[in-house]
């Protein structure tokens, strides 16, 4: 079955370390997204990508970086510059960056800084 | 971006229909209305979306007011598995538009 795989499900990081979250999709979708969710809050957009080798900042990109070298993959790096990285991270994809497409989400990675 | 207003929470009984309201009085003519739901500790799940006409799918129905300033997500027969946070989102048509999530409405289902 097609879908989005995020790994790992849980991740612990020491302060000052960079960490990379994986997101892979086999839906043949062009657009991919990263969101962050804090407890009791809605999702906030970090980065998004319409096509390979292209990505754009979302609302809260500071302290994060991404790459899109393959259509299927959109990894997110949480750098040491991110001041409050503990959160639930969600990856999504859609056929394109247009409003009549629905998004498919992964099951998320819960990052904890210790 | 145009905003939506949803109640914070709603309760329903199992096996009864549920009507989740959403107000969007500043909606523009090209904004799509999207609904997603999120179960605890999971990623959001697409439910339904529409532009002007009512929409039905296997999960739910979306009733859109004639002036498009409000909409209602209808779950025809609630189950315990429908307990979740439901997000009503306006998704503008246009280059570089994205889904922007609010806090949603928390639906509780009583057995």
CSV table of C-alpha atoms in Angstrom, one decimal:
chain,number,residue,atom,x,y,z
A,1,UNK,CA,0.0,0.0,0.0
A,2,UNK,CA,1.2,3.5,-0.7
A,3,UNK,CA,1.9,5.9,2.1
A,4,UNK,CA,4.4,7.9,4.0
A,5,UNK,CA,7.0,6.4,6.3
A,6,UNK,CA,8.6,8.5,9.0
A,7,UNK,CA,11.4,7.2,11.1
A,8,UNK,CA,12.3,6.9,13.9
A,9,UNK,CA,9.0,7.1,15.8
A,10,UNK,CA,10.8,8.4,18.9
A,11,UNK,CA,14.1,10.2,19.0
A,12,UNK,CA,16.2,11.6,21.8
A,13,UNK,CA,18.8,14.2,21.3
A,14,UNK,CA,21.3,15.9,23.5
A,15,UNK,CA,21.4,19.6,23.5
A,16,UNK,CA,23.8,21.0,20.9
A,17,UNK,CA,23.5,18.0,18.5
A,18,UNK,CA,22.0,18.0,15.1
A,19,UNK,CA,19.5,15.3,14.3
A,20,UNK,CA,17.9,14.2,11.0
A,21,UNK,CA,14.3,12.9,10.7
A,22,UNK,CA,13.5,10.7,7.8
A,23,UNK,CA,10.4,11.0,5.5
A,24,UNK,CA,9.8,8.6,2.6
A,25,UNK,CA,6.7,8.4,0.4
A,26,UNK,CA,5.8,5.9,-2.3
A,27,UNK,CA,2.7,7.8,-3.5
A,28,UNK,CA,4.5,9.4,-6.5
A,29,UNK,CA,3.5,12.8,-5.0
A,30,UNK,CA,5.4,15.9,-6.2
A,31,UNK,CA,4.9,18.1,-3.1
A,32,UNK,CA,6.1,17.3,0.4
A,33,UNK,CA,5.9,19.2,3.7
A,34,UNK,CA,7.2,19.2,7.2
A,35,UNK,CA,5.1,20.4,10.1
A,36,UNK,CA,5.8,20.8,13.8
A,37,UNK,CA,3.1,20.2,16.5
A,38,UNK,CA,3.5,21.2,20.2
A,39,UNK,CA,1.2,19.8,22.9
A,40,UNK,CA,-2.4,21.0,22.6
A,41,UNK,CA,-1.6,23.1,19.5
A,42,UNK,CA,-2.3,22.9,15.8
A,43,UNK,CA,0.4,22.1,13.2
A,44,UNK,CA,2.9,24.7,12.1
A,45,UNK,CA,4.6,24.6,8.7
A,46,UNK,CA,8.4,24.3,8.7
A,47,UNK,CA,9.4,23.7,5.1
A,48,UNK,CA,7.8,22.5,1.9
A,49,UNK,CA,8.9,21.3,-1.5
A,50,UNK,CA,7.1,21.3,-4.8
A,51,UNK,CA,9.6,19.4,-6.8
A,52,UNK,CA,13.0,17.8,-6.5
A,53,UNK,CA,15.9,20.1,-5.7
A,54,UNK,CA,13.5,22.9,-4.7
A,55,UNK,CA,12.1,23.8,-1.3
A,56,UNK,CA,10.7,26.8,0.4
A,57,UNK,CA,10.6,28.1,4.0
A,58,UNK,CA,7.4,27.8,5.9
A,59,UNK,CA,6.3,29.8,8.9
A,60,UNK,CA,8.9,28.5,11.4
A,61,UNK,CA,12.0,27.5,9.4
A,62,UNK,CA,14.6,29.0,11.7
A,63,UNK,CA,16.9,26.2,13.2
A,64,UNK,CA,15.8,23.7,10.6
A,65,UNK,CA,17.1,22.5,7.2
A,66,UNK,CA,15.9,20.2,4.5
A,67,UNK,CA,16.9,18.6,1.2
A,68,UNK,CA,15.0,17.1,-1.7
A,69,UNK,CA,17.4,15.1,-3.8
A,70,UNK,CA,14.9,12.4,-4.6
A,71,UNK,CA,11.1,12.7,-5.3
A,72,UNK,CA,10.5,10.1,-2.6
A,73,UNK,CA,12.5,11.6,0.2
A,74,UNK,CA,12.4,14.8,2.2
A,75,UNK,CA,14.6,14.6,5.3
A,76,UNK,CA,14.4,17.3,8.0
A,77,UNK,CA,17.5,18.2,10.0
A,78,UNK,CA,16.9,19.9,13.4
A,79,UNK,CA,20.0,21.9,14.1
A,80,UNK,CA,21.5,23.0,17.3
A,81,UNK,CA,20.3,26.5,16.4
A,82,UNK,CA,16.7,25.4,17.0
A,83,UNK,CA,16.0,26.8,20.5
A,84,UNK,CA,13.1,24.6,21.5
A,85,UNK,CA,13.2,21.4,19.4
A,86,UNK,CA,11.2,19.1,21.6
A,87,UNK,CA,8.0,18.5,19.6
A,88,UNK,CA,6.0,16.1,17.4
A,89,UNK,CA,7.2,16.3,13.8
A,90,UNK,CA,4.9,15.4,10.9
A,91,UNK,CA,5.7,14.9,7.3
A,92,UNK,CA,3.1,15.1,4.6
A,93,UNK,CA,2.8,14.8,0.8
A,94,UNK,CA,0.3,15.8,-1.9
A,95,UNK,CA,0.1,15.3,-5.7
A,96,UNK,CA,0.9,19.0,-6.1
A,97,UNK,CA,0.9,22.3,-4.4
A,98,UNK,CA,-2.8,23.1,-5.3
A,99,UNK,CA,-5.8,23.5,-3.1
A,100,UNK,CA,-7.9,20.7,-4.7
A,101,UNK,CA,-5.4,18.0,-3.5
A,102,UNK,CA,-5.7,16.5,-0.1
A,103,UNK,CA,-2.6,15.8,2.0
A,104,UNK,CA,-1.4,12.4,3.2
A,105,UNK,CA,0.4,12.5,6.5
A,106,UNK,CA,2.9,10.2,8.1
A,107,UNK,CA,2.6,8.9,11.6
A,108,UNK,CA,5.1,11.3,13.0
A,109,UNK,CA,8.4,11.5,14.9
A,110,UNK,CA,8.4,12.6,18.5
A,111,UNK,CA,11.7,14.4,19.3
A,112,UNK,CA,12.8,14.9,22.8
A,113,UNK,CA,15.9,17.0,23.8
A,114,UNK,CA,17.6,15.7,26.9
B,1,UNK,CA,-5.3,34.0,4.9
B,2,UNK,CA,-8.9,33.7,5.7
B,3,UNK,CA,-9.6,32.1,9.1
B,4,UNK,CA,-12.0,29.5,10.4
B,5,UNK,CA,-13.8,29.4,13.8
B,6,UNK,CA,-14.7,26.1,15.4
B,7,UNK,CA,-16.0,25.3,18.9
B,8,UNK,CA,-13.3,24.0,21.2
B,9,UNK,CA,-15.1,20.7,21.9
B,10,UNK,CA,-18.2,18.6,21.2
B,11,UNK,CA,-19.6,15.4,22.6
B,12,UNK,CA,-21.7,12.9,20.8
B,13,UNK,CA,-23.2,9.4,21.4
B,14,UNK,CA,-22.0,6.3,19.7
B,15,UNK,CA,-24.1,5.3,16.6
B,16,UNK,CA,-25.7,8.8,16.3
B,17,UNK,CA,-24.9,11.4,13.7
B,18,UNK,CA,-22.5,14.2,14.5
B,19,UNK,CA,-22.5,17.6,13.0
B,20,UNK,CA,-19.3,19.6,13.4
B,21,UNK,CA,-19.7,23.3,12.5
B,22,UNK,CA,-17.1,25.6,11.0
B,23,UNK,CA,-17.5,29.3,10.4
B,24,UNK,CA,-15.4,31.1,7.8
B,25,UNK,CA,-17.1,34.4,7.1
B,26,UNK,CA,-14.1,35.9,5.3
B,27,UNK,CA,-13.7,33.0,2.8
B,28,UNK,CA,-12.8,34.1,-0.7
B,29,UNK,CA,-14.4,32.7,-3.8
B,30,UNK,CA,-11.4,30.4,-4.6
B,31,UNK,CA,-10.8,29.0,-1.1
B,32,UNK,CA,-11.3,25.3,-0.8
B,33,UNK,CA,-12.7,24.0,2.5
B,34,UNK,CA,-10.6,21.1,3.8
B,35,UNK,CA,-11.3,18.8,6.8
B,36,UNK,CA,-8.7,16.6,8.6
B,37,UNK,CA,-8.8,14.7,11.8
B,38,UNK,CA,-6.1,13.7,14.2
B,39,UNK,CA,-6.3,10.8,16.6
B,40,UNK,CA,-4.0,11.0,19.7
B,41,UNK,CA,-0.3,10.6,19.0
B,42,UNK,CA,-1.0,10.1,15.2
B,43,UNK,CA,-0.6,12.2,12.1
B,44,UNK,CA,-3.6,14.0,10.7
B,45,UNK,CA,-5.9,12.1,8.3
B,46,UNK,CA,-7.6,13.6,5.3
B,47,UNK,CA,-11.4,13.5,5.7
B,48,UNK,CA,-13.0,15.5,2.9
B,49,UNK,CA,-12.8,18.8,1.0
B,50,UNK,CA,-15.0,20.9,-1.2
B,51,UNK,CA,-15.4,24.2,-2.9
B,52,UNK,CA,-19.0,25.1,-3.4
B,53,UNK,CA,-21.1,21.9,-3.6
B,54,UNK,CA,-21.8,19.4,-0.9
B,55,UNK,CA,-19.5,16.5,-1.0
B,56,UNK,CA,-19.8,12.9,0.2
B,57,UNK,CA,-17.3,10.2,0.6
B,58,UNK,CA,-17.0,6.9,2.6
B,59,UNK,CA,-15.9,8.8,5.7
B,60,UNK,CA,-18.2,11.8,5.9
B,61,UNK,CA,-20.3,14.4,4.2
B,62,UNK,CA,-19.5,18.1,3.8
B,63,UNK,CA,-22.4,20.5,3.7
B,64,UNK,CA,-21.4,24.0,2.5
B,65,UNK,CA,-23.7,26.9,3.1
B,66,UNK,CA,-25.0,28.7,0.0
B,67,UNK,CA,-23.0,31.8,0.8
B,68,UNK,CA,-20.0,29.6,1.8
B,69,UNK,CA,-19.5,31.4,5.0
B,70,UNK,CA,-20.0,28.3,7.0
B,71,UNK,CA,-19.8,24.5,6.5
B,72,UNK,CA,-20.6,21.4,8.5
B,73,UNK,CA,-18.8,18.1,8.6
B,74,UNK,CA,-21.3,15.3,9.1
B,75,UNK,CA,-20.3,11.9,10.5
B,76,UNK,CA,-23.4,9.8,9.8
B,77,UNK,CA,-22.9,7.3,12.6
B,78,UNK,CA,-20.3,8.0,15.2
B,79,UNK,CA,-18.1,5.3,16.5
B,80,UNK,CA,-15.6,5.4,19.3
B,81,UNK,CA,-12.9,5.4,16.7
B,82,UNK,CA,-14.2,8.8,15.5
B,83,UNK,CA,-13.0,10.5,18.8
B,84,UNK,CA,-10.4,12.9,17.5
B,85,UNK,CA,-9.5,16.5,16.9
B,86,UNK,CA,-11.1,17.7,13.7
B,87,UNK,CA,-9.6,20.6,11.8
B,88,UNK,CA,-11.5,22.8,9.4
B,89,UNK,CA,-9.1,24.6,7.1
B,90,UNK,CA,-9.4,27.1,4.2
B,91,UNK,CA,-6.9,26.3,1.5
B,92,UNK,CA,-6.5,29.1,-0.9
B,93,UNK,CA,-6.2,28.4,-4.6
B,94,UNK,CA,-3.0,29.8,-6.0
B,95,UNK,CA,0.7,29.3,-6.3
B,96,UNK,CA,2.5,28.4,-3.1
B,97,UNK,CA,-0.6,28.1,-1.0
B,98,UNK,CA,-0.5,25.5,1.8
B,99,UNK,CA,-2.6,24.0,4.6
B,100,UNK,CA,-2.5,26.1,7.7
B,101,UNK,CA,-3.9,24.4,10.8
B,102,UNK,CA,-5.7,26.0,13.7
B,103,UNK,CA,-6.6,24.3,17.0
B,104,UNK,CA,-9.5,22.3,15.7
B,105,UNK,CA,-12.5,20.9,17.6
B,106,UNK,CA,-12.1,17.9,20.0
B,107,UNK,CA,-14.9,15.4,19.4
B,108,UNK,CA,-15.6,13.0,22.3
B,109,UNK,CA,-17.9,10.0,21.6
B,110,UNK,CA,-19.8,8.4,24.5
B,111,UNK,CA,-20.5,4.6,24.4
